[in-house]
Coordinates of C-alpha atoms and ligand atoms in Angstrom, one line a residue:
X1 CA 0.0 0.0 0.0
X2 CA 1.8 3.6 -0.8
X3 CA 1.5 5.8 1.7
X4 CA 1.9 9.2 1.1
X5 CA 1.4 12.3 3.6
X6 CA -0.3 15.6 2.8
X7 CA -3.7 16.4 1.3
X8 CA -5.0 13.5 -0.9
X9 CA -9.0 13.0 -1.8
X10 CA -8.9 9.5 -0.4
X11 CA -9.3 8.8 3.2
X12 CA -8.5 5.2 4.3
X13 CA -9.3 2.8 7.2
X14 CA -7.7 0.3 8.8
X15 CA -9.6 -0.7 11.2
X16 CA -10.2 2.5 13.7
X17 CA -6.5 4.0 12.4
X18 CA -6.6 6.2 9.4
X19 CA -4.5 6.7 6.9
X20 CA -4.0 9.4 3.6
X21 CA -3.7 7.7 0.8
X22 CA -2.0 8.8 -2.7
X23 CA -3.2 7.5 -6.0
X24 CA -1.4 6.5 -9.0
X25 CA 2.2 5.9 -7.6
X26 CA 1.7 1.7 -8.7
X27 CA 4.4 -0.5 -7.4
X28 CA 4.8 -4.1 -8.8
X29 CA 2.1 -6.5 -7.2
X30 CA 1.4 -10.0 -7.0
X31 CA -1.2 -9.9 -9.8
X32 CA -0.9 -12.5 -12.4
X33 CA -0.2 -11.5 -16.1
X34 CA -2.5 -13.1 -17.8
X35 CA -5.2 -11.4 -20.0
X36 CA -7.6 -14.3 -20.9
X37 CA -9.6 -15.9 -18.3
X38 CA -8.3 -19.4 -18.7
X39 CA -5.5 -20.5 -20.2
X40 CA -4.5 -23.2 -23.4
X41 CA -4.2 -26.9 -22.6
X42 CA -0.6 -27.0 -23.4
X43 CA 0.7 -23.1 -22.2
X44 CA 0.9 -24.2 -18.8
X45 CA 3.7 -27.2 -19.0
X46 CA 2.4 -30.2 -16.8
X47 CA -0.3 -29.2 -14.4
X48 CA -0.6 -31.9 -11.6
X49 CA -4.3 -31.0 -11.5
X50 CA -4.8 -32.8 -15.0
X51 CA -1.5 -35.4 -15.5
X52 CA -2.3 -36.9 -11.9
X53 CA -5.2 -38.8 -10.3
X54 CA -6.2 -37.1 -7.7
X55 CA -7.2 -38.7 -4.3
X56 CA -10.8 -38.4 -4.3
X57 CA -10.7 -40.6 -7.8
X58 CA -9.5 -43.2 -5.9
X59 CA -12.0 -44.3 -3.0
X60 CA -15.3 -44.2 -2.1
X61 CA -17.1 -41.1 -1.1
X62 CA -19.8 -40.8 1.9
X63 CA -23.0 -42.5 1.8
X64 CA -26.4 -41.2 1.3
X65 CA -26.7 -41.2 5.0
X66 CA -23.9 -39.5 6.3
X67 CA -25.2 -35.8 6.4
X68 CA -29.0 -36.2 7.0
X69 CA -29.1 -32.1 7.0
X70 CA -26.5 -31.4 4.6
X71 CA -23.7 -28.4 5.1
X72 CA -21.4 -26.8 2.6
X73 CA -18.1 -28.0 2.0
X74 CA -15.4 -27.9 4.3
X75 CA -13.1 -25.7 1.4
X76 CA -16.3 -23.2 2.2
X77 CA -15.4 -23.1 6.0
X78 CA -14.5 -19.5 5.8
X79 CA -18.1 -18.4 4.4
X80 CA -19.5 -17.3 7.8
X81 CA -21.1 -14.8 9.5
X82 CA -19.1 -12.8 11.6
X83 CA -18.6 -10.5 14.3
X84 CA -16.8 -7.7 15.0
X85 CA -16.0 -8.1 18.7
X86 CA -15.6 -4.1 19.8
X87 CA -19.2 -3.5 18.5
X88 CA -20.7 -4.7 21.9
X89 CA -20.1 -5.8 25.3
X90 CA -21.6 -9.0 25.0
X91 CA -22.7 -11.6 21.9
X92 CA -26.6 -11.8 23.1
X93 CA -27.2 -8.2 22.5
X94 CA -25.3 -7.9 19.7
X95 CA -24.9 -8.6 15.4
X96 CA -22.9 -11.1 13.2
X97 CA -22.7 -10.4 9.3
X98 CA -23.9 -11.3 6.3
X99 CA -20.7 -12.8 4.2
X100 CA -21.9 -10.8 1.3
X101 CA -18.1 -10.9 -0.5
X102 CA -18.4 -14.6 -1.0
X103 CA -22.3 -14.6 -2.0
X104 CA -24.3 -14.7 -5.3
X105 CA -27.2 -14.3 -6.9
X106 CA -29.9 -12.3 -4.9
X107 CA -31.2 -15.1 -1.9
X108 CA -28.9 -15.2 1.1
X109 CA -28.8 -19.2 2.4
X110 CA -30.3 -19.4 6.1
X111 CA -27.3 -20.4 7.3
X112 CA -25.8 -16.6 6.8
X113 CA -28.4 -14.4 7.7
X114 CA -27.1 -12.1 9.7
X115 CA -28.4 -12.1 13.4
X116 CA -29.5 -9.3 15.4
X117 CA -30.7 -9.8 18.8
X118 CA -31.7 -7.9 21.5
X119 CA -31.8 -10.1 24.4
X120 CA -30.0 -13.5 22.4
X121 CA -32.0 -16.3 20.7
X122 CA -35.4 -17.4 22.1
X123 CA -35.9 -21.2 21.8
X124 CA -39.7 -21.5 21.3
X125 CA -41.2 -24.7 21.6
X126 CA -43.8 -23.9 18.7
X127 CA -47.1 -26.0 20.4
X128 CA -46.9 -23.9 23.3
X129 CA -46.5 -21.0 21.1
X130 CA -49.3 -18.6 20.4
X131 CA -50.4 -15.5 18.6
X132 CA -52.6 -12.7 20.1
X133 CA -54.3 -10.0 18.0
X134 CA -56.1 -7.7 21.3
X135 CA -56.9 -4.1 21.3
X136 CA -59.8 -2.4 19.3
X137 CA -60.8 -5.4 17.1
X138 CA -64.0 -6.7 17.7
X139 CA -63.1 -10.4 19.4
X140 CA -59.6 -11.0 21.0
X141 CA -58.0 -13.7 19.5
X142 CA -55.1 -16.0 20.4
X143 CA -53.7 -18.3 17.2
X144 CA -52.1 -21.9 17.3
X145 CA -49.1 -22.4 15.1
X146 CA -51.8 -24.7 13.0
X147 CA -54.3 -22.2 13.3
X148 CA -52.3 -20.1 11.5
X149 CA -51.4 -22.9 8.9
X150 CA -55.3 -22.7 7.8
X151 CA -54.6 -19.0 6.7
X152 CA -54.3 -18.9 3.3
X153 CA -50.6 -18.5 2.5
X154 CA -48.3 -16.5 0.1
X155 CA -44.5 -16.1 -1.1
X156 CA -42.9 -13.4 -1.1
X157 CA -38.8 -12.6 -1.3
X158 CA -38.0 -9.1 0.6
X159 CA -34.6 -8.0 1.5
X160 CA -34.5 -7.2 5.5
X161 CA -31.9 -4.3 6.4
X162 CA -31.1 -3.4 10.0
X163 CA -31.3 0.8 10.4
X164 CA -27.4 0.2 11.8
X165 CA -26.2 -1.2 8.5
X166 CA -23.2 1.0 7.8
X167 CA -23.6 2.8 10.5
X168 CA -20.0 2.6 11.8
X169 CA -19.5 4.3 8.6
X170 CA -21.0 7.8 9.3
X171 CA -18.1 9.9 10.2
X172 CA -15.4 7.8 7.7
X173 CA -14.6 4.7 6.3
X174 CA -14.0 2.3 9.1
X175 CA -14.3 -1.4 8.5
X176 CA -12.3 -3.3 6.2
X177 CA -14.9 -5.6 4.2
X178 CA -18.3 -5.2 2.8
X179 CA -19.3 -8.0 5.2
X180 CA -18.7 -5.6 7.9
X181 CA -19.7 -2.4 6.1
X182 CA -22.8 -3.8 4.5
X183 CA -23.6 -7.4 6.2
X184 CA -27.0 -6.1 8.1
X185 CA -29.2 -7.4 5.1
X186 CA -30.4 -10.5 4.0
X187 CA -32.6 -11.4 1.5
X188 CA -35.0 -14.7 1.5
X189 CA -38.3 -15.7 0.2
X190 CA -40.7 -16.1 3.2
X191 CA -43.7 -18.4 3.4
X192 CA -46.5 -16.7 5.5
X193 CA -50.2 -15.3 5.8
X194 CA -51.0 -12.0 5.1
X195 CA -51.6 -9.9 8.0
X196 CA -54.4 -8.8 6.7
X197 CA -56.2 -11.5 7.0
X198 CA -55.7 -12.1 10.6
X199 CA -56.3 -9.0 11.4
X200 CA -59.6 -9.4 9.8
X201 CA -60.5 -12.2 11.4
X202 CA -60.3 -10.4 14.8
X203 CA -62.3 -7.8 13.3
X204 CA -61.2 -4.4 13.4
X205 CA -63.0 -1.1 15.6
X206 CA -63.6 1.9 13.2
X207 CA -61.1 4.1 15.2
X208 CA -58.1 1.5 14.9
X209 CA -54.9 3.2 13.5
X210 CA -52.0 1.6 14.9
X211 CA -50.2 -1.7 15.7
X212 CA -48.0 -2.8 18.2
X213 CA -46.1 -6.8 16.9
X214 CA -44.4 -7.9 20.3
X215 CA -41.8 -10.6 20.5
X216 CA -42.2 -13.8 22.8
X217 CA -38.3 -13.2 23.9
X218 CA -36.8 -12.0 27.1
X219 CA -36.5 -8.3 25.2
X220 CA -40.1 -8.2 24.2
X221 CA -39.0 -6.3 21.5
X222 CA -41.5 -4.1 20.3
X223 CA -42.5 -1.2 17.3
X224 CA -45.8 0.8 16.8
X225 CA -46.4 0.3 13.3
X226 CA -49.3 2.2 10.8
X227 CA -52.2 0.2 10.2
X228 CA -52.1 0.9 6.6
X229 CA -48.8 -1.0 6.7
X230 CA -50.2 -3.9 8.0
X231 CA -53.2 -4.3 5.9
X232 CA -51.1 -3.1 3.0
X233 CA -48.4 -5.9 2.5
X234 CA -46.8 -7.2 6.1
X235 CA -46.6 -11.1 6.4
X236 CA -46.8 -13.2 9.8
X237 CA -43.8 -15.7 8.1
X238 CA -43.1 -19.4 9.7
X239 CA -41.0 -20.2 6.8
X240 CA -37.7 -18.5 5.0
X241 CA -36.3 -20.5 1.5
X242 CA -39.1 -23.1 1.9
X243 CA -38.0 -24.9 5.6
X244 CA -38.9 -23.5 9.1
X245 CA -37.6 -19.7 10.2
X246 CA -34.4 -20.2 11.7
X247 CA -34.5 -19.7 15.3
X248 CA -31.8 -17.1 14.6
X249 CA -35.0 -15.2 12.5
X250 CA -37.7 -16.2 15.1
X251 CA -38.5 -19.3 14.9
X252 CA -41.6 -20.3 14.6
X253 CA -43.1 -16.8 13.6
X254 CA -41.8 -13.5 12.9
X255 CA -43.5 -10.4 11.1
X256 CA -42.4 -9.3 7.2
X257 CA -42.8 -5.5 7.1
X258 CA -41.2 -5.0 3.5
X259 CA -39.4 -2.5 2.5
X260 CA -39.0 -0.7 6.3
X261 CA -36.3 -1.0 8.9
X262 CA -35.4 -4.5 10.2
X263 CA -36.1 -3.5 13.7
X264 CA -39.4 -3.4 12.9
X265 CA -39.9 -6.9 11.7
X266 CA -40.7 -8.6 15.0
X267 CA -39.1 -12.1 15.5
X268 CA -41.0 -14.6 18.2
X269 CA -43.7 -12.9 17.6
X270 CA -46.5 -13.6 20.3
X271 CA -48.9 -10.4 20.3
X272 CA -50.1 -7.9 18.1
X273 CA -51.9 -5.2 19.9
X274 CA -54.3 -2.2 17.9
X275 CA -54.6 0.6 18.7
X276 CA -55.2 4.6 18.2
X277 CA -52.4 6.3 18.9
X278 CA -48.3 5.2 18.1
X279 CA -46.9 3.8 21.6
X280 CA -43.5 5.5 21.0
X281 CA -41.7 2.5 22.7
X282 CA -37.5 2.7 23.3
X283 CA -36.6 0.8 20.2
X284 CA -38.5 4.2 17.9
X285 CA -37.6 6.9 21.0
X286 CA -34.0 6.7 22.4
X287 CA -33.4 3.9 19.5
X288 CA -33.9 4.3 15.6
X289 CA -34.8 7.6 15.4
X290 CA -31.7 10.0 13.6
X291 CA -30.4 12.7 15.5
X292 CA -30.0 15.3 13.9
X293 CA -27.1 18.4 13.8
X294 CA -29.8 21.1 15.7
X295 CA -30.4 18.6 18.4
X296 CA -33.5 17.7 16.9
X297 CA -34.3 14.0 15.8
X298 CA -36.4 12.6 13.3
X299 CA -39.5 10.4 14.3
X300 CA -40.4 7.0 12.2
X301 CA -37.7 7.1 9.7
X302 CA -39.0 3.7 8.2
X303 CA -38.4 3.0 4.7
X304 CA -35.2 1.8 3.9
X305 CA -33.8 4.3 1.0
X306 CA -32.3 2.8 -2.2
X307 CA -28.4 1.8 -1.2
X308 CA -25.6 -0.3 -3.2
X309 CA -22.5 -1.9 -2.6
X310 CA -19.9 -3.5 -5.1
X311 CA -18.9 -7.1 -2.9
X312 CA -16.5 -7.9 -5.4
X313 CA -13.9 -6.8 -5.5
X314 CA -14.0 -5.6 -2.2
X315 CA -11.6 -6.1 0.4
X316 CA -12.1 -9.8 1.5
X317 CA -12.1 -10.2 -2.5
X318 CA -9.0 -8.4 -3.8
X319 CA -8.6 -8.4 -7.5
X320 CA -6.2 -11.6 -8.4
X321 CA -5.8 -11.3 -12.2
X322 CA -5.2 -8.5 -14.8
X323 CA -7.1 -8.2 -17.6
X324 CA -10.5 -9.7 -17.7
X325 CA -12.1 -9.3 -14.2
X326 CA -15.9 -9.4 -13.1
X327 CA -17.2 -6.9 -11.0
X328 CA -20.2 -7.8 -9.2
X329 CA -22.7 -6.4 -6.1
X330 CA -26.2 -5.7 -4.9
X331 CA -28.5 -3.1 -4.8
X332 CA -32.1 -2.9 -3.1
X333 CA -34.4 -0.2 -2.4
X334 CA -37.3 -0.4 0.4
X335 CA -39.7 1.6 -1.9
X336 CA -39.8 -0.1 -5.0
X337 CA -37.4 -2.1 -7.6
X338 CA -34.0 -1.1 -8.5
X339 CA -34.3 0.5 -12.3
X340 CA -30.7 1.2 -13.0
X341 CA -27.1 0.5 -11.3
X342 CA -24.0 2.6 -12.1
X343 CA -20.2 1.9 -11.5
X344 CA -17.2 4.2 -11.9
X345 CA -13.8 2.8 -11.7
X346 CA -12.4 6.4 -10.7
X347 CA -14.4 7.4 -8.0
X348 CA -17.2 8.9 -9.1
X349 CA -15.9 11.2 -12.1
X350 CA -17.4 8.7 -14.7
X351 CA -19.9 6.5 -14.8
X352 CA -21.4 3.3 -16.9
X353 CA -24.5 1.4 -16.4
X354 CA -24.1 -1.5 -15.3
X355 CA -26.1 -4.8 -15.8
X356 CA -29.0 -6.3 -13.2
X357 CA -28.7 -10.1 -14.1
X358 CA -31.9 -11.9 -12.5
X359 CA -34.7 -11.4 -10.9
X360 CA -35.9 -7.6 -10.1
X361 CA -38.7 -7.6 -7.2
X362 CA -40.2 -4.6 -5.4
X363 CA -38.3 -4.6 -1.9
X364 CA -35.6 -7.5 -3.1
X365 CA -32.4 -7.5 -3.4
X366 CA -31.0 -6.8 -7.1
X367 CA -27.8 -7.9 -8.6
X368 CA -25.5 -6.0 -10.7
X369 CA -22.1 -7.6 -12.9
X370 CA -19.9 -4.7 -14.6
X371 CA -17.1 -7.2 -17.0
X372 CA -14.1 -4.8 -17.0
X373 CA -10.4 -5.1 -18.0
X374 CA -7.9 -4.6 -15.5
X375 CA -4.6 -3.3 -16.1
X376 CA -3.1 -2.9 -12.6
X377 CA -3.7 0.8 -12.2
X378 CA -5.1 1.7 -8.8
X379 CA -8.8 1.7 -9.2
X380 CA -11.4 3.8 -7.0
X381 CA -14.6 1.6 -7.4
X382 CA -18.1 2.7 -7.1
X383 CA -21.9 1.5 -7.1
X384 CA -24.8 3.7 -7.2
X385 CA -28.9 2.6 -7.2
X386 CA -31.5 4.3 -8.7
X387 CA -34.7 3.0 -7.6
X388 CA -37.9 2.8 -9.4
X389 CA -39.0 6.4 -7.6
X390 CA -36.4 8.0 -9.4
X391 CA -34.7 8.2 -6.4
X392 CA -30.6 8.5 -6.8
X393 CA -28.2 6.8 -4.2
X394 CA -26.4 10.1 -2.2
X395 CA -22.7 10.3 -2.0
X396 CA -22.1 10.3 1.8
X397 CA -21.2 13.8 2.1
X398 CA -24.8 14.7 0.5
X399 CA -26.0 12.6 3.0
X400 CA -23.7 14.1 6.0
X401 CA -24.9 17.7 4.5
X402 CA -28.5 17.2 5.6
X403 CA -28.4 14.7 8.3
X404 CA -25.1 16.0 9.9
X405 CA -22.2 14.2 11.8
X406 CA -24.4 12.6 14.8
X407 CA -26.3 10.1 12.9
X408 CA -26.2 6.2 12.9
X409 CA -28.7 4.8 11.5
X410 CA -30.1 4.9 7.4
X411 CA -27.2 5.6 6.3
X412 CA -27.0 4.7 2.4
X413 CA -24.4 6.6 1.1
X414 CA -22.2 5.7 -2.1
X415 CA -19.3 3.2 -0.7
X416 CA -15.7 3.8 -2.3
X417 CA -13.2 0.8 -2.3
X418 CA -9.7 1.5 -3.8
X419 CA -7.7 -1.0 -5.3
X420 CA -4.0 -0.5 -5.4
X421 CA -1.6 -2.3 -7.7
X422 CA -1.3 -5.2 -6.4
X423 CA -5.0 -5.7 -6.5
X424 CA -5.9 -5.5 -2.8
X425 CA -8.9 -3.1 -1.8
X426 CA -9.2 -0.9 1.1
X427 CA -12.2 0.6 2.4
X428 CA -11.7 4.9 2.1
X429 CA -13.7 7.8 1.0
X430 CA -13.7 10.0 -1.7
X431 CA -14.0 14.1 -0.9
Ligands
MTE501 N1 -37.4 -9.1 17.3 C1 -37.2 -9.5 18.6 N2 -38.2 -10.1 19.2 N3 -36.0 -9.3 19.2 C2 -35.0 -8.6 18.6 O1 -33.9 -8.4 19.2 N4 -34.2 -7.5 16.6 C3 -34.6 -6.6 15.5 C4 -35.6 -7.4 14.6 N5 -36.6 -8.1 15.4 C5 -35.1 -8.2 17.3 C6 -36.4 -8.5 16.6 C7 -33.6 -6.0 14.7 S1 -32.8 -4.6 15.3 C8 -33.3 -6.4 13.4 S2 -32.3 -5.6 12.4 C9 -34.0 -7.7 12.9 O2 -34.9 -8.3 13.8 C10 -32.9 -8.6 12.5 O3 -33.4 -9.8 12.0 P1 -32.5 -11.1 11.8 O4 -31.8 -11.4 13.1 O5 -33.3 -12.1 11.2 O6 -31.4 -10.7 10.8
CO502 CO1 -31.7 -3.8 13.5

């Protein structure tokens, strides 16, 4: 990495030191010549990979009965959610992250969710689990798990993003990996009824506004959330990619509010209480809300705005090869689908459009490739969403310029990696 002192318009982190950065000064690296992505049978001489037999050609594998729930392959054993021990004084109220660097596609396996917990995870035996709908609905009513299995049921894949995500990132570029930068979201298809429905079974009163989902665990973790919300597209979920909710994610029931902050999608969930007024609880008083620079914070910030990040390269995926390279990332939006994806490779001063391979759902998670060439100059790399609003991805010092310096939470700002010359990537920000 060249170091260089002075002004610079790169500011770098490694880990809470930071460090000015100079661009352009390229020193030889460890990148591999080659242009093509592959090489000919006969260029490389004798590659023991093809002349020998290999071991695992030369006995028999496990049986059919050996992993009964199967898990990845132990070469995968560094694919893991992680935590970054500083963050909080203990693990049960607390976050791991998503390993978004070494994911593709747009669904996250339930294995690498991310976790957030308030008060650790509740182990719910679901038959002596129940579901309470009380307030002002006509009859008070208290579900079964296989009550709620006679709902009619839908499928749905929503992206869930916790309010924190990035929000170590709001006065510079701290952590070294999109994992760590980025990692509060995952994005599963959920099996669940509509709230609706339940809610109108209960019945509601003419003068109910407002709902209040509570969870069954020891933080009884709860939101006020509109009514309109609920009736609009909120799910009570027992499933996530077609097998039970983790008990990480609330096993056997948590709520799907699409689109909105992850605090607000209940996990354990036991109660729903209506009402007519919002119950301002902590976790939307002294918690998510976004203090702002008068003193002055903002009440029910819940949509999550339209954010991107490139995962590779990224830090945990430096660049290994010149020449052809794929860039690749995600890119969601809480208020609709993602329209359009740009990348620069100089931070920012130009841009190209690049392209959203697979599925595009309201509220999902997108993804993006950009094929570029890569000849071993440093590289300042870029991602920016535009949602299906119109809406354009801020750079974070349009974001710092109305919400100020004392904010943590919704911060979607455009995330700058550099690459230096010998293909590894950094976490810093462009001025
Ligand atoms: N629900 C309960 N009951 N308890 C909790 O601690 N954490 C919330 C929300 N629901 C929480 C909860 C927060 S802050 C987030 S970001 C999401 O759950 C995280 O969901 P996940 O653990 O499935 O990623
Ligand atoms: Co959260």
């Amino acid at each position: 990495m060249n170091e260089a002192k002075g002004s610079s318009r790169i500011a770098a982190a490694t880990g809470s030191r930071r460090q000015f950065l100079k661009m352009g000064l390229g020193v030889g690296g460890a990148v591999a010549g080659a242009t093509l992505a592959g090489r000919a049978a006969n260029a490389s001489g004798a590659d023991p990979a093809i002349t020998e037999v290999q071991e695992w050609n030369q006995y028999l594998g496990l049986g059919t009965d050996a992993a009964p729930y199967g898990v990845p392959s132990p070469y995968e054993a560094d694919v893991v959610r992680r935590n970054v021990r500083w963050l909080t004084a203990s693990t049960e109220s607390s976050v791991n992250f998503t390993p978004l660097h070494a994911l593709d596609g747009i669904i996250t396996p339930n294995g690498l969710c991310f976790e957030r917990h308030h008060a650790g995870v509740a182990e719910v035996d679901p038959a002596a689990h129940r579901l309470m709908i009380n307030g002002l609905v006509e009859k008070p009513m208290v579900f079964t798990m296989s009550d709620l299995m006679r709902f009619p049921r839908e499928n749905r894949i929503y992206f869930l993003e916790c309010a924190a995500n990035s929000g170590m990132e709001w006065r510079g570029a701290q952590l070294n990996g999109c994992q760590f930068t980025h990692g509060m979201v995952h994005c599963v298809e959920y099996t669940g009824v509509p709230l609706r429905y339940i809610l109108e079974e209960a019945g509601l009163k003419t003068n109910a506004k407002w709902l209040m989902p509570e969870g069954a665990d020891a933080s009884g973790m709860n939101r006020s959330v509109p009514l309109e919300k609920g009736l609009d597209d909120c799910l009570v979920a027992f499933k996530m990619n077609g097998e039970a909710l983790r008990p990480e994610q609330g096993y056997p029931l948590r709520l799907v509010v699409p689109g909105w902050e992850g605090n607000m999608w209940v996990k354990w969930l036991r109660r729903i209480e209506v009402g007519d007024m919002p119950w301002h609880t902590r976790e939307e008083t002294s918690k998510y809300t976004d203090l702002m620079e008068d003193g002055t914070a903002r009440r029910f910030t819940w949509a999550m705005d339209a954010k991107s990040v490139i995962t590779s390269p990224s830090p945990q995926m430096p660049i290994l090869h010149k020449g052809h390279n794929v860039l690749s990332g995600l890119a969601w939006s809480g208020r609709g689908t993602v329209d359009r994806v740009d990348v620069s490779l100089d931070g920012g001063r130009n841009w190209q459009t690049a392209r959203i391979d697979g599925l595009s759902l309201p509220k999902a998670l997108h993804r993006f490739y950009l094929e570029f060439d890569w000849n071993g100059e440093p590289l300042l790399l870029q991602s920016r969403a535009i949602d299906s609003t119109g809406y354009v991805q801020p750079t974070k010092n349009e974001l710092r310029a109305v919400r100020g310096l004392n904010s943590i939470y919704h911060n979607n700002g455009i995330q700058t990696w550099h690459v230096n010359a010998s293909g590894e990537v950094e976490n810093v920000e462009v001025s």
